[in-house]
XYZ file of C-alpha atoms in Angstrom:
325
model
C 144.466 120.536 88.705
C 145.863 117.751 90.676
C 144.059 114.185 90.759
C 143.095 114.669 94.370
C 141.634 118.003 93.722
C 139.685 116.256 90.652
C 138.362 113.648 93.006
C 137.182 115.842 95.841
C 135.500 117.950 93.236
C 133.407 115.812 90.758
C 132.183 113.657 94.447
C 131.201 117.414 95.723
C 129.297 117.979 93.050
C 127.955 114.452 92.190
C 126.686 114.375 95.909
C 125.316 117.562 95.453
C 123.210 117.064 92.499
C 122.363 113.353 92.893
C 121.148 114.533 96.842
C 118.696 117.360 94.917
C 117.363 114.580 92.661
C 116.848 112.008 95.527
C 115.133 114.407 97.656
C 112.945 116.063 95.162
C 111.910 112.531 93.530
C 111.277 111.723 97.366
C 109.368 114.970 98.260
C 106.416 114.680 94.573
C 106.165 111.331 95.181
C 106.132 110.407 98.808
C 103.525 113.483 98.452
C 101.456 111.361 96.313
C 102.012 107.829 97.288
C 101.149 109.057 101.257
C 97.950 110.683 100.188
C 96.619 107.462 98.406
C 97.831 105.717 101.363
C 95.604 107.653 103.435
C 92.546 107.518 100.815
C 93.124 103.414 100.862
C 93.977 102.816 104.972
C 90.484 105.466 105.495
C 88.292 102.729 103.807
C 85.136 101.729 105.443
C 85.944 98.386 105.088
C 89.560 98.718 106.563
C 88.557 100.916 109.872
C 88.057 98.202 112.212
C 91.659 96.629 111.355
C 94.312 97.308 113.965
C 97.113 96.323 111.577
C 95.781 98.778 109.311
C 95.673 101.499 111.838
C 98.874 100.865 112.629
C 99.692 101.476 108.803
C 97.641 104.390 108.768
C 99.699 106.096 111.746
C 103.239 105.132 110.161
C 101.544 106.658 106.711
C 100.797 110.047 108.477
C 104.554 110.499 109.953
C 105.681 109.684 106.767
C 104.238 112.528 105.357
C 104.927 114.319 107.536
C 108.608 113.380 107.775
C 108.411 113.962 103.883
C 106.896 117.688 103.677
C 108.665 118.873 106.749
C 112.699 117.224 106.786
C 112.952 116.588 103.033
C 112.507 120.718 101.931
C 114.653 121.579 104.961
C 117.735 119.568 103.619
C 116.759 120.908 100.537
C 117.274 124.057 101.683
C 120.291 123.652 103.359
C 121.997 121.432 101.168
C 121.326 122.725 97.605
C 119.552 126.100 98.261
C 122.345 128.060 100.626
C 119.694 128.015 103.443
C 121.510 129.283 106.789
C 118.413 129.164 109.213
C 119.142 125.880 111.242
C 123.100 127.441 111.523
C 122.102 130.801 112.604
C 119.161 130.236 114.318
C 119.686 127.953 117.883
C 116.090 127.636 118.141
C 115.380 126.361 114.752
C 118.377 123.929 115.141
C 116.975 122.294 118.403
C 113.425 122.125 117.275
C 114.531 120.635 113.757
C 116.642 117.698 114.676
C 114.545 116.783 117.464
C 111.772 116.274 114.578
C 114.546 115.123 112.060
C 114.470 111.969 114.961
C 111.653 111.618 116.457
C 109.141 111.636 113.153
C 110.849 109.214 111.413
C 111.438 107.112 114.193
C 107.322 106.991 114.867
C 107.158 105.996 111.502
C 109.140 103.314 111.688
C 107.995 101.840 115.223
C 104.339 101.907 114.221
C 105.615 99.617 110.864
C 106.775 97.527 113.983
C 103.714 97.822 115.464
C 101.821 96.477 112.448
C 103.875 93.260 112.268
C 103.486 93.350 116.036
C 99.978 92.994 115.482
C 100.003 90.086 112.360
C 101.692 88.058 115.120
C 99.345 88.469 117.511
C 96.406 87.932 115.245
C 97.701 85.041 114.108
C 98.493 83.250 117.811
C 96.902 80.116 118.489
C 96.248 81.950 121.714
C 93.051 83.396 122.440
C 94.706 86.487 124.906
C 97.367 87.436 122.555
C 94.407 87.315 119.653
C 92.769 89.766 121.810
C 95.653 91.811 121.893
C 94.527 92.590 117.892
C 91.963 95.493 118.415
C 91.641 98.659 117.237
C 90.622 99.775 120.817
C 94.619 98.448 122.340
C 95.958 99.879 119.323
C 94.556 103.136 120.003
C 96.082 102.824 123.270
C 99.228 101.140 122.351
C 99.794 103.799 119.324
C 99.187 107.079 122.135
C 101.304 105.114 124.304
C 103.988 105.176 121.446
C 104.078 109.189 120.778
C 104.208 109.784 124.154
C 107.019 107.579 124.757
C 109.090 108.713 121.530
C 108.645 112.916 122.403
C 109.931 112.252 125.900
C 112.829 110.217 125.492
C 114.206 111.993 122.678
C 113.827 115.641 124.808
C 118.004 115.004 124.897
C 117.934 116.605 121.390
C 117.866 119.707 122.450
C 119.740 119.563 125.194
C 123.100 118.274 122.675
C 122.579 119.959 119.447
C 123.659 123.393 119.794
C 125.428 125.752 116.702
C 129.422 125.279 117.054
C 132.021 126.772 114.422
C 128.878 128.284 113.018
C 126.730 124.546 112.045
C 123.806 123.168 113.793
C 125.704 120.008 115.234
C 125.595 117.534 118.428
C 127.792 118.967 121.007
C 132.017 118.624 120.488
C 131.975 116.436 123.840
C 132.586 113.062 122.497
C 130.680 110.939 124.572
C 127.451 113.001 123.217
C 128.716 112.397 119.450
C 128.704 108.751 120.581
C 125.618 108.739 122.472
C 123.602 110.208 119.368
C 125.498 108.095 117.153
C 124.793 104.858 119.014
C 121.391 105.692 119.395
C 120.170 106.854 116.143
C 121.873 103.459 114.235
C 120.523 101.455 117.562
C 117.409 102.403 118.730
C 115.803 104.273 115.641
C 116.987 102.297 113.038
C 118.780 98.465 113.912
C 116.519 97.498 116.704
C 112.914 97.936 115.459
C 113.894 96.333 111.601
C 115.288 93.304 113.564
C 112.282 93.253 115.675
C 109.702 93.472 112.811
C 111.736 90.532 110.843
C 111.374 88.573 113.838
C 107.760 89.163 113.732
C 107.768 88.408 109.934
C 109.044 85.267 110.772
C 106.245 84.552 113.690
C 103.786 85.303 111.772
C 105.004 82.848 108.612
C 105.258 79.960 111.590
C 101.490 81.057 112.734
C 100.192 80.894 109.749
C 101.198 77.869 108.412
C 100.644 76.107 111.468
C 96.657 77.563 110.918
C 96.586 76.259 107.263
C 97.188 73.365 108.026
C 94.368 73.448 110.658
C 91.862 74.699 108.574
C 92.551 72.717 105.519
C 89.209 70.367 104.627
C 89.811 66.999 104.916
C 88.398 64.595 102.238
C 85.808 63.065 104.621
C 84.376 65.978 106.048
C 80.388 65.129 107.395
C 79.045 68.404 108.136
C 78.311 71.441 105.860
C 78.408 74.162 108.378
C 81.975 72.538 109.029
C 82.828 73.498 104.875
C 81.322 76.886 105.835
C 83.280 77.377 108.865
C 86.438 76.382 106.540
C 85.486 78.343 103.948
C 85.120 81.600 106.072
C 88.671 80.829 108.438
C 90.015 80.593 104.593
C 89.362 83.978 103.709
C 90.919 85.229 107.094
C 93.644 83.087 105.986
C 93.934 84.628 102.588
C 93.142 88.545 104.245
C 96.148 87.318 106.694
C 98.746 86.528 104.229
C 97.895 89.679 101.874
C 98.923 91.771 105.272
C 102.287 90.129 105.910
C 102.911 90.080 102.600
C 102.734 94.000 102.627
C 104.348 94.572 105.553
C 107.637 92.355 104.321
C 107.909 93.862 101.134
C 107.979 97.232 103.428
C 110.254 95.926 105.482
C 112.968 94.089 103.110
C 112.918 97.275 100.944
C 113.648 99.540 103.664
C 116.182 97.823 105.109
C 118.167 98.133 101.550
C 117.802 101.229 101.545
C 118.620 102.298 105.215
C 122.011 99.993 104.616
C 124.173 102.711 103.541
C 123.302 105.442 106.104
C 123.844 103.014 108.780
C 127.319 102.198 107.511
C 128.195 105.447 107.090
C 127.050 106.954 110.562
C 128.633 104.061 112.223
C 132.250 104.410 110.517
C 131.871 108.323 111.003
C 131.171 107.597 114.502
C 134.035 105.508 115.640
C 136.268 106.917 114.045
C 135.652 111.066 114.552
C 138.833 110.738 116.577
C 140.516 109.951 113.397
C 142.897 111.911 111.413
C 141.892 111.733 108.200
C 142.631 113.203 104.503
C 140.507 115.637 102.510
C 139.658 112.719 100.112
C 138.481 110.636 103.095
C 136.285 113.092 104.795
C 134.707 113.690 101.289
C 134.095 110.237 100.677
C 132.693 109.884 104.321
C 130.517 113.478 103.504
C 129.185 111.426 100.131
C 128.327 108.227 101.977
C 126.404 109.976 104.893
C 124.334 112.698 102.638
C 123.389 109.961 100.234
C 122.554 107.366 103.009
C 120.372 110.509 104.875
C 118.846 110.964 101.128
C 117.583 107.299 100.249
C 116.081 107.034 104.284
C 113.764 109.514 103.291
C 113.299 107.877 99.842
C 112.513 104.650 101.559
C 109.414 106.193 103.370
C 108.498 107.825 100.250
C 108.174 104.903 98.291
C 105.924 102.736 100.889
C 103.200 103.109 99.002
C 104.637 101.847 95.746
C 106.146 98.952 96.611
C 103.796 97.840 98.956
C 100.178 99.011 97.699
C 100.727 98.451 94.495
C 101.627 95.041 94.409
C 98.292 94.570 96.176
C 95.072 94.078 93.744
C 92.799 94.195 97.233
C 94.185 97.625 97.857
C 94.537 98.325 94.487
C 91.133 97.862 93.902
C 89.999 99.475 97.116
C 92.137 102.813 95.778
C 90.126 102.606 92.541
C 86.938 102.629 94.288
C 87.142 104.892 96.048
C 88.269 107.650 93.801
C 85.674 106.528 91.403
C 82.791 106.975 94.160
C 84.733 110.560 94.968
C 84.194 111.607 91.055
C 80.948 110.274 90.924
C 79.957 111.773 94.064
C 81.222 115.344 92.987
C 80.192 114.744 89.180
C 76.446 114.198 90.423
């Protein structure tokens, strides 16, 4: 067998096995870690937060994103599963969710850092801006906005040369393209680092507000200090979430957006077998650790947390108790 033949084969099969592992690690555990998510973001205590809500909805397309587009590529990846390249239908409707669900996810992490800025404004109307009742509206706002303006899915995928792909017109390949590493995935992690950023300014302009000063006259002054404090501390426990999110996902999103720009601009390309193998490797293993990032939210956010921590414990020990009585 000659070296080139050697190559292509052990990165065909390396891809093909590491892809299973990623997406079945993804698939138990994103299971998991989303369901604890959803038992920590539901607590009484927690309801009235619009960041949290926020959380909560990016949570729930997660999982959804996890139980729905992980077994799917499963299937067609490791499994021999021909649906989505026989079936037009099932092609259409599955990449238009393959899009849309993980982009919802993503915009309403936005959306949470979003809100940490605007809770931490010196401005009373932007402070105002942080209520559940505008995030109810901003979050509907959000789903209906993301179903409509990705109806073009349909319209472009379509089954060619007997695979589910974007149509062979190359302006539509670079439409997609452009749009999937632009709008889905570049634009709203730039956003949410600049609202990272805000937020850090915000806050440490408000510590340095609130900090006591060594002649302070009036006890309900200490009281008021003591209580803007704990806001203070509640604040930075939020961001502090929402970064870790943030810096881990962008890691991990690195290599698909690489790939799918490189395999973009250059499709007009003529390239060697070894190439287009080593192109195939970088895009399925890019496509497998963006679903591992959502998977993992809850580990590398929640449980670096003792306040959610402890929240989690709680309430599964009241759930036991509760059933146990």
């Amino acid at each position: 067998m000659s070296t080139s033949n050697t190559y292509v084969l052990t990165l065909t099969t390396t891809i093909r096995y590491l892809s299973l592992t990623i997406n079945f690690i993804s698939l138990i555990i994103g299971t998991f870690g989303s369901i604890f998510n959803l038992v920590i973001f539901t607590a009484p205590q927690l309801r009235r937060n619009a960041c949290v809500f926020y959380l909560l909805c990016a949570n729930i397309f997660q999982l959804v994103s996890i139980l729905f587009i992980v077994p799917t590529r499963m299937a067609l990846d490791s499994f021999g599963s021909r649906l989505e390249n026989e079936s037009l239908i099932f092609c259409k409707i599955r990449y238009y969710l393959v899009l849309t669900l993980p982009e919802l996810a993503t915009y309403y992490l936005l959306l949470s850092t979003l809100d940490r800025y605007l809770a931490t404004c010196e401005s009373v109307r932007y402070r105002a801006l942080s209520q559940l009742k505008f995030a109810h509206r901003l979050s509907a706002l959000l789903l209906i906005v993301a179903f409509i303006s990705n109806i073009y899915i349909p319209v472009f995928y379509t089954i060619y040369n007997g695979t589910c792909q974007v149509s062979t017109n190359e302006k539509y390949v670079l439409f997609v393209a452009a749009y999937t590493a632009i709008v889905v995935i570049i634009a709203p992690y730039i956003l949410m680092f600049i609202f990272c950023v805000l937020t850090y300014v915000n806050m440490k302009r408000s510590k340095r507000r609130i900090e006591p000063g060594t002649n302070s006259h009036h006890q309900v002054s200490n009281v008021h200090t003591h209580s803007t404090a704990t806001s203070h501390r509640f604040e930075t426990h939020i961001i502090m979430i929402i970064v870790l999110q943030v810096l881990v996902s962008a890691i991990l999103l690195s290599l698909r957006i690489g790939a799918y720009i490189y395999s973009a601009l250059t499709m007009s390309k003529v390239k060697t077998i070894e190439e287009r193998v080593a192109e195939g490797f970088a895009l399925q293993l890019g496509v497998s650790l963006y679903y591992l990032n959502f998977a993992i939210s809850f580990y590398v956010s929640t449980l670096t947390s003792k306040y959610f921590r402890d929240i989690l414990h709680k309430r599964i020990v009241d759930y036991l108790r509760c059933h146990w009585h």
